[in-house]
Each structure stands twice: as structure tokens, then as C-alpha cells.
Amino acid sequence: MTRFRLTIEYDGRPFVGWQRQANGTGVQQVLEDAVRAFTGEQVTVFGAGRTDAGVHSLGQVAHVDIEKPMRADQVMGALNHHVKPWPVSALRVEEVDEDFHARFSCRQRAYRYRIVNRRAPLTFDRGLAWRVGRPLDTEAMRAAARHLVGRHDFTTFRHVACQARSPVKTLDLLEVERIDDEVHVLAMARSFLHHQVRSMVGCLALVGIGKWRPEDMKAALDARDRRALGLNAPPDGLYFLWAKY
Amino acid sequence: MTRFRLTIEYDGRPFVGWQRQANGTGVQQVLEDAVRAFTGEQVTVFGAGRTDAGVHSLGQVAHVDIEKPMRADQVMGALNHHVKPWPVSALRVEEVDEDFHARFSCRQRAYRYRIVNRRAPLTFDRGLAWRVGRPLDTEAMRAAARHLVGRHDFTTFRHVACQARSPVKTLDLLEVERIDDEVHVLAMARSFLHHQVRSMVGCLALVGIGKWRPEDMKAALDARDRRALGLNAPPDGLYFLWAKY
């Protein structure tokens, strides 16, 4: 048996999310079915981030155990052949020790959220970014973001169905960057609550358009109450970037 | 009557190209039908670049004459409403003088060609880039590109159906740039022959993978013969960038 670490890119639009689910196709299932197709083995693929429906990945990390003797480059080729026609691609495949666990060994995760800040409707980026028509004040967004960095009770920014034991998380970084007509929010933490990035971005956008002051972000955080949430950003703009081990 | 200059973004995947055609939908037709929907007028939309089927635009320039009294921002809003659900978006609309002609007044056009240089199949970029699996030597590509810049007879790089009166064109710039795992080719000229950018990029890729030496590009150019063309790159990676007046 060999354990392989997979770096996976996917366009989240056609999926119910990372996890295998009854109501549609999960990325996990596409990968598991692909491995079965070239090994005959019924495997479980573990991912670092269980992304929601419509959320994308540029560098999801996963692992899988394969009995059939195969080299990493063979696994990569076979995987990419058998995931077709789904928009999923193995960017890298490496042999790893058996103590490597994509989810539990992960020390830091990074997400990027893409806002396209323009009046014109999207063409290429439909489902791949959140369009905000009103001009975003990125300086105000940065000031608001600073209130969220650090160790806090993020109950306000947590989906009611979140299964994490504690709402207390340490947000290592929350950066707002403008690139032409796009505003990107970069978030890094050991782990995130369910919907945490989207909820933080939704409120940052409220600050950006001037509906909230930066201090309102602190008030929302301090409320520790989901009802204090201003806005949850759509999944369209969210990308799993990378996982550190 | 007011003449409006339109800056148009479009995802070329569903179109037979810019021009109205019998065998499918052209971007021009989508714009003309949209203008008719909010003015009742049967107009002609003139574009700076008559892009082929599957070719995209980040900044195509076009103009249209409208009788109905409207402000530029009203035209932009109405246009973007009525082009739905096509992936076409008016980024800017400005009033211009009647002597402005999107095609004939244009002094320079720029195209970008996107190659994704990686082994892994595409996900987000299917139809939006050309994937080349073998590593591209961008230094060799740059050396080859230098042979094409300037005033030349580009017969080798011209589609047989090209309607231009002369195969002689002046290529102002042909730059090869690597950005992570992408290789971009930027081309600027007053005007291009039919398939010229794709034909130049196809041959540049042959140089990049080592099948051609940079000097083979000069030999191909000097042949002034379509049969000397090494490869025509697919439309997927081609983007109309901007037009100068």
C-alpha cells in the first residue's frame, strides 16, 4: 500500500462541494471513482478543506491509499484521464509517508476570495467571482479586516450547521488587495469554521461600499451572534489556495 | 443620431466569431439585436477586430449609431441588460464624433495569446487557453519572435481565405512573457492578416518545445508560402486586448 498526496484544482460550479453527497456529485466522489477505475480498489480520498457547493480550488490537498503498485506520475496520469469530463485536475501527485493525513496533519490553510468590482456584468467569470457594482473602498476594508485577525470567538461568522466543536479560531491573516478592477481577500488560518471566509468577506464588502464603518466589524465580532452578520458572500468567488503541513 | 463607442468583453466559446453569420451566432448580431430591443432601430455594429470562432475579447472596440436620444450610461445599462444571457458585456460606452470609425480609424490593435504550460489538464481554462504539456523555452521563443517584428510579407502566417489586399504588414511588437505556469504572447500591429497571430503563436510553440530552432522562424517567414507554416494555434487562447485610435 502506498499513500499519495494529491494537489487538486477544480472548478466548483458543477459540484455539490468537496464531500460525497446524495443530492449531486462531490469532487471527492469523482476522485474516488477515478481511482477505482484504474485500480479496482474502493478508496476514500481525504481532503484538507471540505469546500461548499460552488467553491473552487487552485490547490486543494488530498491523500489516498493505493494497493496496486504504481509510481506517482502514473497515478497522476491515470487520475487525470479518469476524472474526465469533470473539471478536476491533479496538478501534482507525490508519494508520502503513512503518517501524512491531508486533513489532520494540516497546519495552515489559505483561501482567496475574488470580487470583481465593476458595473459591467461578468462574462468569463460567471460563477467564478462575486461582482460588486458599487466602488469598494479597500482602505476601509483593510481597517475592518484588522479587527478579525487573531484568536476570537467567530460565532457571528459561522454557519448554523457548522460542526466544529468550538467557535474559537485563530485567524493568521486577512488581507485585502486591489488588482485592477478586482478586489481579492486572502485568508489564512490553521482551520476555518463553516462559511467563515464567505461571512467575513460579505461584511468586508459592506464596509467597502460604506454601509458599515470599519468599527462595525468589531461590533459584529463581539456580538458572538449569527444575527449580527451583515452579509454572507456567495460561493462563486471562493478559492481554496493551498494547505501547509 | 448619436454615435457611441463601445468597449466590449466577450467569452468567444459559444460564438461563430465576431461577424454575423448564417451558421450560428456572432457577437455583432447579439449587440445589434440588443440595440434593436431598446431602440426599435435596425443598426449595424462595426468592430475593430473581426475575431474568429472561439476567440475572446477583453477590450474589443465597436461603434454604433442610435437615433433615439440616449445618454452613454443609459446605452451601457440597456445593452448589458439586453445581451443576456450571452457572455458579452459592455465595459464602457462613450459618445464620439461621427468621424470615429471603430474599424477604419483604428491605428493599432493588440492581441494576447495565453498558453498554459503544464502537464495537468485544464479545468477553469477549457476553451480559454491552449495547454502545451511539454516545457516551453521562452528564451528561444523570444529569439524566434524577433525575426517576425517589423514590415514583412506574412504570407506564411496567413489563412488561405484571408481577404486582405496585401500580405505585407508591419508587426510593431511580439513579446513572450512567462507568468508562473502560463506563457503569454503579446502582439501589436496596425492590422493583422486572418489567422496571423494564431499562426505566429503555433510556430513559436514549436520553437518553445525544441522542434524548431529560432532561425527556422525566419526561414518560414522568408518562404512566403502557407505550406512553410509549422502549426496554427487553436482559437482558445486568443484574446483581443485593445484598439488604439
Short mmCIF file of C-alpha atoms in Angstrom, two decimals:
data_model
loop_
_atom_site.label_atom_id
_atom_site.label_comp_id
_atom_site.label_asym_id
_atom_site.label_seq_id
_atom_site.Cartn_x
_atom_site.Cartn_y
_atom_site.Cartn_z
CA MET A 1 0.00 0.00 0.00
CA THR A 2 1.29 3.46 -0.92
CA ARG A 3 -0.09 6.74 0.30
CA PHE A 4 -0.20 9.52 -2.31
CA ARG A 5 -0.56 13.21 -1.69
CA LEU A 6 -2.62 14.89 -4.39
CA THR A 7 -2.77 18.59 -5.25
CA ILE A 8 -6.12 19.14 -6.89
CA GLU A 9 -7.52 22.01 -8.94
CA TYR A 10 -11.25 22.15 -9.61
CA ASP A 11 -13.92 24.42 -10.95
CA GLY A 12 -16.61 24.16 -8.28
CA ARG A 13 -19.56 25.13 -10.47
CA PRO A 14 -20.94 21.67 -11.26
CA PHE A 15 -20.33 20.19 -7.81
CA VAL A 16 -22.33 19.94 -4.58
CA GLY A 17 -18.99 20.60 -2.89
CA TRP A 18 -15.94 18.59 -1.92
CA GLN A 19 -17.76 15.88 0.00
CA ARG A 20 -19.59 12.92 -1.43
CA GLN A 21 -23.32 13.62 -1.06
CA ALA A 22 -26.62 12.08 -2.10
CA ASN A 23 -28.01 15.17 -3.87
CA GLY A 24 -25.34 15.55 -6.53
CA THR A 25 -21.70 14.97 -7.36
CA GLY A 26 -18.89 15.83 -4.98
CA VAL A 27 -15.27 16.31 -6.04
CA GLN A 28 -14.26 13.59 -3.56
CA GLN A 29 -16.53 11.13 -5.35
CA VAL A 30 -15.11 11.98 -8.78
CA LEU A 31 -11.61 11.27 -7.45
CA GLU A 32 -12.64 8.07 -5.66
CA ASP A 33 -14.43 6.78 -8.76
CA ALA A 34 -11.38 7.62 -10.88
CA VAL A 35 -9.04 5.68 -8.55
CA ARG A 36 -11.43 2.75 -8.60
CA ALA A 37 -11.43 2.82 -12.41
CA PHE A 38 -7.68 2.28 -12.67
CA THR A 39 -7.06 0.15 -9.56
CA GLY A 40 -10.31 -1.71 -8.94
CA GLU A 41 -9.95 -0.51 -5.34
CA GLN A 42 -12.70 1.13 -3.29
CA VAL A 43 -10.79 4.00 -1.69
CA THR A 44 -11.51 7.06 0.42
CA VAL A 45 -9.93 10.35 -0.62
CA PHE A 46 -9.35 12.72 2.32
CA GLY A 47 -9.16 16.45 1.61
CA ALA A 48 -7.64 19.32 3.57
CA GLY A 49 -10.67 21.55 3.02
CA ARG A 50 -14.26 20.43 2.70
CA THR A 51 -15.31 23.17 0.31
CA ASP A 52 -19.00 24.01 -0.19
CA ALA A 53 -21.10 23.77 -3.33
CA GLY A 54 -19.82 26.19 -5.97
CA VAL A 55 -16.49 26.82 -4.19
CA HIS A 56 -13.34 26.31 -6.27
CA SER A 57 -9.83 25.06 -5.70
CA LEU A 58 -6.46 26.04 -7.08
CA GLY A 59 -4.55 23.81 -4.68
CA GLN A 60 -6.70 21.53 -2.55
CA VAL A 61 -4.56 18.86 -0.93
CA ALA A 62 -5.84 15.32 -0.53
CA HIS A 63 -4.45 11.88 0.15
CA VAL A 64 -5.38 8.39 -0.92
CA ASP A 65 -4.02 4.88 -0.23
CA ILE A 66 -3.50 2.60 -3.22
CA GLU A 67 -2.65 -1.11 -3.02
CA LYS A 68 -1.74 -1.57 -6.68
CA PRO A 69 1.97 -0.85 -7.20
CA MET A 70 2.14 2.46 -9.08
CA ARG A 71 4.53 5.37 -9.35
CA ALA A 72 3.33 8.89 -8.53
CA ASP A 73 3.47 10.04 -12.17
CA GLN A 74 1.42 7.03 -13.24
CA VAL A 75 -1.21 7.86 -10.62
CA MET A 76 -1.28 11.44 -11.86
CA GLY A 77 -1.76 10.40 -15.50
CA ALA A 78 -4.41 7.80 -14.69
CA LEU A 79 -6.27 10.15 -12.36
CA ASN A 80 -6.39 12.93 -14.93
CA HIS A 81 -7.56 10.51 -17.56
CA HIS A 82 -10.35 9.05 -15.44
CA VAL A 83 -11.76 12.23 -13.90
CA LYS A 84 -12.88 13.33 -17.40
CA PRO A 85 -15.13 15.08 -18.26
CA TRP A 86 -15.32 16.72 -14.82
CA PRO A 87 -13.36 19.99 -14.41
CA VAL A 88 -10.96 18.42 -11.92
CA SER A 89 -7.22 18.15 -12.43
CA ALA A 90 -4.39 16.64 -10.40
CA LEU A 91 -1.62 19.23 -10.53
CA ARG A 92 0.86 17.16 -8.52
CA VAL A 93 0.99 13.65 -7.09
CA GLU A 94 3.68 12.62 -4.59
CA GLU A 95 4.37 9.53 -2.52
CA VAL A 96 4.14 10.32 1.20
CA ASP A 97 4.60 8.51 4.49
CA GLU A 98 1.64 6.75 6.04
CA ASP A 99 1.51 9.27 8.87
CA PHE A 100 0.63 12.06 6.43
CA HIS A 101 -3.06 12.98 6.67
CA ALA A 102 -4.37 15.69 4.33
CA ARG A 103 -6.93 16.87 6.86
CA PHE A 104 -5.46 16.18 10.28
CA SER A 105 -1.79 16.95 9.57
CA CYS A 106 -2.62 20.31 8.02
CA ARG A 107 -1.02 23.25 9.86
CA GLN A 108 -2.38 26.12 7.79
CA ARG A 109 -4.98 26.64 5.07
CA ALA A 110 -5.30 29.58 2.68
CA TYR A 111 -8.32 30.81 0.77
CA ARG A 112 -8.63 33.60 -1.73
CA TYR A 113 -11.91 35.38 -2.37
CA ARG A 114 -12.26 37.18 -5.72
CA ILE A 115 -14.54 40.20 -6.01
CA VAL A 116 -14.86 41.83 -9.42
CA ASN A 117 -15.63 45.44 -8.64
CA ARG A 118 -17.25 46.83 -11.75
CA ARG A 119 -20.60 47.88 -13.09
CA ALA A 120 -20.46 45.70 -16.22
CA PRO A 121 -21.85 42.18 -15.89
CA LEU A 122 -19.43 39.25 -15.85
CA THR A 123 -18.64 37.18 -18.92
CA PHE A 124 -15.71 34.79 -18.34
CA ASP A 125 -16.11 34.94 -14.57
CA ARG A 126 -19.74 33.92 -14.13
CA GLY A 127 -19.76 31.64 -11.11
CA LEU A 128 -16.03 32.30 -10.70
CA ALA A 129 -16.16 35.65 -8.90
CA TRP A 130 -18.58 37.86 -6.99
CA ARG A 131 -19.41 41.04 -8.89
CA VAL A 132 -19.92 44.10 -6.69
CA GLY A 133 -21.09 47.05 -8.76
CA ARG A 134 -20.52 49.88 -6.26
CA PRO A 135 -16.92 51.10 -5.81
CA LEU A 136 -15.17 49.38 -2.93
CA ASP A 137 -13.05 51.40 -0.51
CA THR A 138 -10.21 48.95 0.06
CA GLU A 139 -8.60 51.10 2.76
CA ALA A 140 -11.76 50.88 4.86
CA MET A 141 -11.93 47.14 4.17
CA ARG A 142 -8.34 46.75 5.39
CA ALA A 143 -9.15 48.64 8.59
CA ALA A 144 -12.16 46.38 9.17
CA ALA A 145 -10.15 43.24 8.43
CA ARG A 146 -7.65 44.09 11.17
CA HIS A 147 -10.41 43.63 13.78
CA LEU A 148 -10.79 39.98 12.77
CA VAL A 149 -7.15 38.86 12.76
CA GLY A 150 -6.10 36.89 15.84
CA ARG A 151 -7.80 34.47 18.21
CA HIS A 152 -11.52 35.15 18.54
CA ASP A 153 -14.90 33.57 19.04
CA PHE A 154 -16.17 33.68 15.43
CA THR A 155 -19.77 32.67 16.19
CA THR A 156 -21.08 35.63 14.15
CA PHE A 157 -19.22 34.36 11.07
CA ARG A 158 -20.21 30.72 11.46
CA HIS A 159 -22.91 28.83 9.62
CA VAL A 160 -25.59 27.45 11.96
CA ALA A 161 -24.87 23.94 10.65
CA CYS A 162 -21.15 24.23 11.46
CA GLN A 163 -19.92 21.06 13.16
CA ALA A 164 -16.72 22.42 14.73
CA ARG A 165 -16.50 21.76 18.45
CA SER A 166 -15.52 25.33 19.27
CA PRO A 167 -16.28 28.68 17.58
CA VAL A 168 -12.87 29.95 18.71
CA LYS A 169 -10.35 30.10 15.87
CA THR A 170 -7.10 31.91 15.22
CA LEU A 171 -7.14 33.92 12.02
CA ASP A 172 -3.49 34.32 10.99
CA LEU A 173 -4.02 36.73 8.12
CA LEU A 174 -6.82 38.62 6.38
CA GLU A 175 -5.54 40.82 3.57
CA VAL A 176 -7.41 42.98 1.09
CA GLU A 177 -5.67 43.70 -2.21
CA ARG A 178 -6.82 45.57 -5.30
CA ILE A 179 -5.64 44.30 -8.71
CA ASP A 180 -7.12 46.50 -11.46
CA ASP A 181 -10.88 46.06 -11.17
CA GLU A 182 -10.64 43.10 -8.82
CA VAL A 183 -10.51 43.08 -5.03
CA HIS A 184 -9.00 39.94 -3.54
CA VAL A 185 -9.31 38.88 0.08
CA LEU A 186 -6.65 36.46 1.26
CA ALA A 187 -7.35 34.49 4.46
CA MET A 188 -5.02 32.14 6.32
CA ALA A 189 -5.68 30.06 9.42
CA ARG A 190 -4.99 26.61 10.79
CA SER A 191 -8.67 25.92 10.20
CA PHE A 192 -11.86 27.81 9.46
CA LEU A 193 -15.46 27.48 10.60
CA HIS A 194 -18.14 26.58 8.07
CA HIS A 195 -18.84 29.69 5.91
CA GLN A 196 -16.30 31.73 7.88
CA VAL A 197 -14.45 33.17 4.89
CA ARG A 198 -17.63 33.96 2.97
CA SER A 199 -19.18 35.59 6.04
CA MET A 200 -16.09 37.71 6.70
CA VAL A 201 -15.93 38.74 3.03
CA GLY A 202 -19.64 39.63 2.96
CA CYS A 203 -19.14 42.03 5.87
CA LEU A 204 -15.94 43.40 4.36
CA ALA A 205 -17.93 44.25 1.24
CA LEU A 206 -20.49 46.12 3.37
CA VAL A 207 -17.60 48.17 4.74
CA GLY A 208 -16.23 48.63 1.23
CA ILE A 209 -19.46 50.15 -0.10
CA GLY A 210 -19.83 52.35 3.00
CA LYS A 211 -22.85 50.64 4.56
CA TRP A 212 -20.73 49.63 7.57
CA ARG A 213 -17.90 51.53 9.21
CA PRO A 214 -14.76 49.51 9.95
CA GLU A 215 -15.69 49.55 13.67
CA ASP A 216 -18.98 47.82 12.87
CA MET A 217 -16.90 44.76 12.05
CA LYS A 218 -15.61 44.69 15.62
CA ALA A 219 -19.14 45.11 16.98
CA ALA A 220 -20.33 42.19 14.81
CA LEU A 221 -17.46 40.01 16.05
CA ASP A 222 -18.06 40.97 19.68
CA ALA A 223 -21.76 40.17 19.38
CA ARG A 224 -20.91 36.45 19.00
CA ASP A 225 -24.29 36.07 17.37
CA ARG A 226 -25.09 34.91 13.83
CA ARG A 227 -27.83 37.56 13.67
CA ALA A 228 -25.12 40.25 13.82
CA LEU A 229 -23.79 39.06 10.45
CA GLY A 230 -24.27 41.67 7.75
CA LEU A 231 -23.95 39.55 4.64
CA ASN A 232 -22.69 36.15 3.54
CA ALA A 233 -20.78 36.37 0.26
CA PRO A 234 -21.76 33.87 -2.47
CA PRO A 235 -19.61 30.77 -3.04
CA ASP A 236 -18.70 31.93 -6.58
CA GLY A 237 -15.62 33.93 -5.59
CA LEU A 238 -14.08 31.49 -3.09
CA TYR A 239 -10.94 29.50 -3.94
CA PHE A 240 -9.06 27.04 -1.77
CA LEU A 241 -5.46 28.11 -2.43
CA TRP A 242 -3.12 25.81 -0.54
CA ALA A 243 -2.56 23.73 2.59
CA LYS A 244 0.63 23.70 4.63
CA TYR A 245 1.94 20.71 6.56
CA MET B 1 -28.34 60.48 -34.30
CA THR B 2 -25.52 59.86 -31.85
CA ARG B 3 -22.50 57.67 -32.44
CA PHE B 4 -21.38 55.60 -29.46
CA ARG B 5 -18.05 53.92 -28.97
CA LEU B 6 -18.40 50.58 -27.14
CA THR B 7 -15.70 48.63 -25.33
CA ILE B 8 -16.83 45.02 -25.37
CA GLU B 9 -15.70 41.97 -23.41
CA TYR B 10 -16.82 38.54 -24.55
CA ASP B 11 -16.19 34.88 -23.97
CA GLY B 12 -15.84 33.56 -27.51
CA ARG B 13 -16.76 29.95 -26.75
CA PRO B 14 -20.41 29.99 -27.85
CA PHE B 15 -19.90 32.22 -30.89
CA VAL B 16 -19.11 31.65 -34.58
CA GLY B 17 -16.93 34.76 -34.20
CA TRP B 18 -17.44 38.50 -34.21
CA GLN B 19 -19.29 38.70 -37.51
CA ARG B 20 -22.93 37.95 -38.12
CA GLN B 21 -23.09 34.61 -39.95
CA ALA B 22 -25.69 32.15 -41.12
CA ASN B 23 -24.26 29.09 -39.34
CA GLY B 24 -24.50 30.34 -35.76
CA THR B 25 -24.48 33.42 -33.56
CA GLY B 26 -21.93 36.19 -33.94
CA VAL B 27 -21.12 38.72 -31.23
CA GLN B 28 -22.03 41.51 -33.65
CA GLN B 29 -25.51 40.05 -34.04
CA VAL B 30 -26.03 39.81 -30.27
CA LEU B 31 -25.15 43.52 -29.97
CA GLU B 32 -27.28 44.55 -32.93
CA ASP B 33 -30.27 42.60 -31.63
CA ALA B 34 -29.79 44.17 -28.18
CA VAL B 35 -29.75 47.70 -29.62
CA ARG B 36 -32.86 46.92 -31.64
CA ALA B 37 -34.59 45.68 -28.47
CA PHE B 38 -34.24 49.01 -26.68
CA THR B 39 -34.42 51.41 -29.64
CA GLY B 40 -36.53 49.64 -32.25
CA GLU B 41 -33.74 50.56 -34.67
CA GLN B 42 -32.07 48.19 -37.12
CA VAL B 43 -28.41 49.10 -36.63
CA THR B 44 -25.02 47.86 -37.75
CA VAL B 45 -22.32 47.49 -35.11
CA PHE B 46 -18.81 47.91 -36.52
CA GLY B 47 -15.92 46.27 -34.66
CA ALA B 48 -12.19 46.97 -34.66
CA GLY B 49 -11.31 43.28 -34.90
CA ARG B 50 -13.29 40.59 -36.68
CA THR B 51 -12.34 37.79 -34.30
CA ASP B 52 -12.78 34.14 -35.35
CA ALA B 53 -14.97 31.46 -33.81
CA GLY B 54 -13.84 30.70 -30.26
CA VAL B 55 -11.64 33.81 -29.98
CA HIS B 56 -12.26 36.06 -26.97
CA SER B 57 -12.18 39.75 -26.20
CA LEU B 58 -11.15 41.76 -23.19
CA GLY B 59 -11.48 45.09 -24.97
CA GLN B 60 -12.93 44.89 -28.47
CA VAL B 61 -13.90 48.35 -29.66
CA ALA B 62 -17.03 48.88 -31.71
CA HIS B 63 -19.30 51.75 -32.70
CA VAL B 64 -22.99 52.10 -33.37
CA ASP B 65 -25.30 54.96 -34.41
CA ILE B 66 -28.50 55.41 -32.43
CA GLU B 67 -31.36 57.77 -33.39
CA LYS B 68 -33.22 57.57 -30.08
CA PRO B 69 -31.93 60.25 -27.68
CA MET B 70 -29.98 58.42 -25.01
CA ARG B 71 -27.01 59.12 -22.75
CA ALA B 72 -23.95 56.87 -22.88
CA ASP B 73 -24.64 55.37 -19.44
CA GLN B 74 -28.20 54.55 -20.47
CA VAL B 75 -26.92 52.79 -23.58
CA MET B 76 -24.49 50.81 -21.45
CA GLY B 77 -27.18 49.71 -19.00
CA ALA B 78 -29.67 48.82 -21.73
CA LEU B 79 -27.06 46.98 -23.78
CA ASN B 80 -25.92 44.89 -20.83
CA HIS B 81 -29.50 44.08 -19.97
CA HIS B 82 -30.45 43.01 -23.48
CA VAL B 83 -27.37 40.93 -24.39
CA LYS B 84 -28.34 38.42 -21.68
CA PRO B 85 -27.80 35.50 -21.45
CA TRP B 86 -24.87 35.73 -23.87
CA PRO B 87 -21.42 36.13 -22.26
CA VAL B 88 -20.99 39.63 -23.69
CA SER B 89 -20.53 42.76 -21.61
CA ALA B 90 -20.18 46.43 -22.46
CA LEU B 91 -17.35 47.65 -20.23
CA ARG B 92 -17.55 51.29 -21.40
CA VAL B 93 -19.82 53.32 -23.63
CA GLU B 94 -18.86 56.85 -24.76
CA GLU B 95 -20.34 59.39 -27.15
CA VAL B 96 -17.99 60.04 -30.06
CA ASP B 97 -17.88 62.24 -33.15
CA GLU B 98 -19.38 60.95 -36.35
CA ASP B 99 -15.96 60.66 -37.95
CA PHE B 100 -14.93 57.95 -35.47
CA HIS B 101 -14.98 54.52 -37.10
CA ALA B 102 -14.10 51.51 -34.93
CA ARG B 103 -12.56 49.66 -37.83
CA PHE B 104 -11.18 52.27 -40.19
CA SER B 105 -9.95 54.84 -37.64
CA CYS B 106 -8.00 52.22 -35.68
CA ARG B 107 -4.26 52.92 -35.53
CA GLN B 108 -3.14 49.89 -33.52
CA ARG B 109 -4.60 46.61 -32.33
CA ALA B 110 -3.31 44.34 -29.58
CA TYR B 111 -3.90 40.66 -29.02
CA ARG B 112 -2.77 38.42 -26.20
CA TYR B 113 -2.37 34.67 -26.63
CA ARG B 114 -2.48 32.55 -23.45
CA ILE B 115 -0.64 29.26 -23.33
CA VAL B 116 -0.93 27.22 -20.14
CA ASN B 117 2.30 25.28 -19.99
CA ARG B 118 1.64 22.32 -17.76
CA ARG B 119 1.08 18.62 -17.88
CA ALA B 120 -2.20 18.67 -15.91
CA PRO B 121 -5.39 19.09 -17.96
CA LEU B 122 -7.25 22.39 -17.78
CA THR B 123 -10.24 22.97 -15.51
CA PHE B 124 -11.26 26.66 -15.39
CA ASP B 125 -9.49 27.43 -18.65
CA ARG B 126 -11.04 24.92 -21.03
CA GLY B 127 -11.59 26.83 -24.25
CA LEU B 128 -9.89 29.84 -22.66
CA ALA B 129 -6.25 28.88 -23.15
CA TRP B 130 -4.09 26.49 -25.13
CA ARG B 131 -2.47 23.85 -22.96
CA VAL B 132 1.02 22.81 -24.03
CA GLY B 133 2.27 19.91 -21.92
CA ARG B 134 5.97 19.98 -22.84
CA PRO B 135 8.11 22.67 -21.14
CA LEU B 136 8.44 25.80 -23.25
CA ASP B 137 11.81 27.52 -23.61
CA THR B 138 10.69 31.15 -23.56
CA GLU B 139 14.18 32.47 -24.34
CA ALA B 140 14.19 30.54 -27.62
CA MET B 141 10.65 31.76 -28.32
CA ARG B 142 11.78 35.36 -27.78
CA ALA B 143 14.67 34.89 -30.19
CA ALA B 144 12.28 33.48 -32.80
CA ALA B 145 9.75 36.28 -32.24
CA ARG B 146 12.39 38.90 -33.06
CA HIS B 147 12.52 37.58 -36.66
CA LEU B 148 8.86 38.48 -37.15
CA VAL B 149 8.82 42.04 -35.81
CA GLY B 150 8.83 44.73 -38.49
CA ARG B 151 7.46 45.08 -42.01
CA HIS B 152 7.27 41.73 -43.80
CA ASP B 153 5.32 39.68 -46.29
CA PHE B 154 3.41 37.41 -43.86
CA THR B 155 2.00 35.02 -46.48
CA THR B 156 3.24 32.01 -44.47
CA PHE B 157 1.21 33.16 -41.47
CA ARG B 158 -1.96 33.96 -43.40
CA HIS B 159 -5.10 31.88 -43.74
CA VAL B 160 -5.86 30.92 -47.33
CA ALA B 161 -9.25 32.63 -47.04
CA CYS B 162 -7.71 35.92 -45.88
CA GLN B 163 -9.30 38.84 -47.71
CA ALA B 164 -6.62 41.47 -47.09
CA ARG B 165 -5.39 43.12 -50.28
CA SER B 166 -1.73 42.70 -49.37
CA PRO B 167 0.15 40.11 -47.28
CA VAL B 168 2.60 42.83 -46.22
CA LYS B 169 2.02 44.01 -42.66
CA THR B 170 4.07 45.80 -40.02
CA LEU B 171 4.27 43.90 -36.75
CA ASP B 172 5.05 46.50 -34.08
CA LEU B 173 5.63 44.13 -31.20
CA LEU B 174 5.72 40.39 -30.46
CA GLU B 175 6.60 39.66 -26.85
CA VAL B 176 6.80 36.38 -24.97
CA GLU B 177 6.30 36.50 -21.23
CA ARG B 178 6.16 33.75 -18.61
CA ILE B 179 3.81 34.22 -15.65
CA ASP B 180 4.00 31.17 -13.36
CA ASP B 181 2.83 28.26 -15.49
CA GLU B 182 1.48 30.45 -18.28
CA VAL B 183 3.27 31.77 -21.35
CA HIS B 184 1.68 34.85 -22.88
CA VAL B 185 2.38 36.18 -26.34
CA LEU B 186 1.54 39.84 -26.85
CA ALA B 187 1.19 41.08 -30.44
CA MET B 188 0.63 44.64 -31.64
CA ALA B 189 0.14 45.95 -35.17
CA ARG B 190 -1.97 48.42 -37.08
CA SER B 191 -3.74 45.40 -38.51
CA PHE B 192 -3.28 41.65 -38.78
CA LEU B 193 -3.92 39.10 -41.50
CA HIS B 194 -6.52 36.39 -40.96
CA HIS B 195 -5.07 33.79 -38.51
CA GLN B 196 -1.79 35.72 -38.33
CA VAL B 197 -1.50 35.76 -34.52
CA ARG B 198 -2.51 32.11 -34.16
CA SER B 199 -0.09 31.07 -36.91
CA MET B 200 2.79 33.01 -35.34
CA VAL B 201 2.00 31.54 -31.90
CA GLY B 202 1.79 27.99 -33.29
CA CYS B 203 5.30 28.32 -34.70
CA LEU B 204 6.57 30.00 -31.54
CA ALA B 205 5.34 26.95 -29.60
CA LEU B 206 7.29 24.66 -31.96
CA VAL B 207 10.38 26.68 -31.10
CA GLY B 208 9.46 26.53 -27.41
CA ILE B 209 9.34 22.73 -27.34
CA GLY B 210 12.56 22.49 -29.37
CA LYS B 211 11.09 21.13 -32.62
CA TRP B 212 12.15 24.30 -34.42
CA ARG B 213 15.23 26.44 -33.87
CA PRO B 214 14.66 30.20 -33.66
CA GLU B 215 16.19 30.56 -37.15
CA ASP B 216 13.52 28.24 -38.57
CA MET B 217 11.06 31.05 -37.93
CA LYS B 218 12.99 33.30 -40.26
CA ALA B 219 13.08 30.56 -42.91
CA ALA B 220 9.32 30.09 -42.60
CA LEU B 221 8.75 33.84 -42.97
CA ASP B 222 11.10 34.08 -45.94
CA ALA B 223 9.34 31.16 -47.68
CA ARG B 224 6.24 33.36 -48.16
CA ASP B 225 4.31 30.12 -48.50
CA ARG B 226 1.49 28.80 -46.31
CA ARG B 227 2.98 25.30 -46.60
CA ALA B 228 6.01 26.53 -44.62
CA LEU B 229 3.76 27.08 -41.59
CA GLY B 230 4.61 24.72 -38.74
CA LEU B 231 1.42 24.89 -36.71
CA ASN B 232 -1.65 27.06 -36.30
CA ALA B 233 -2.52 27.55 -32.62
CA PRO B 234 -6.17 26.90 -31.61
CA PRO B 235 -8.52 29.87 -31.13
CA ASP B 236 -8.96 29.02 -27.41
CA GLY B 237 -6.04 31.11 -26.17
CA LEU B 238 -6.55 34.23 -28.29
CA TYR B 239 -7.86 37.48 -26.75
CA PHE B 240 -8.48 40.81 -28.44
CA LEU B 241 -6.98 43.20 -25.90
CA TRP B 242 -7.46 46.78 -27.11
CA ALA B 243 -7.63 49.10 -30.07
CA LYS B 244 -5.91 52.49 -30.30
CA TYR B 245 -7.23 55.48 -32.23
#
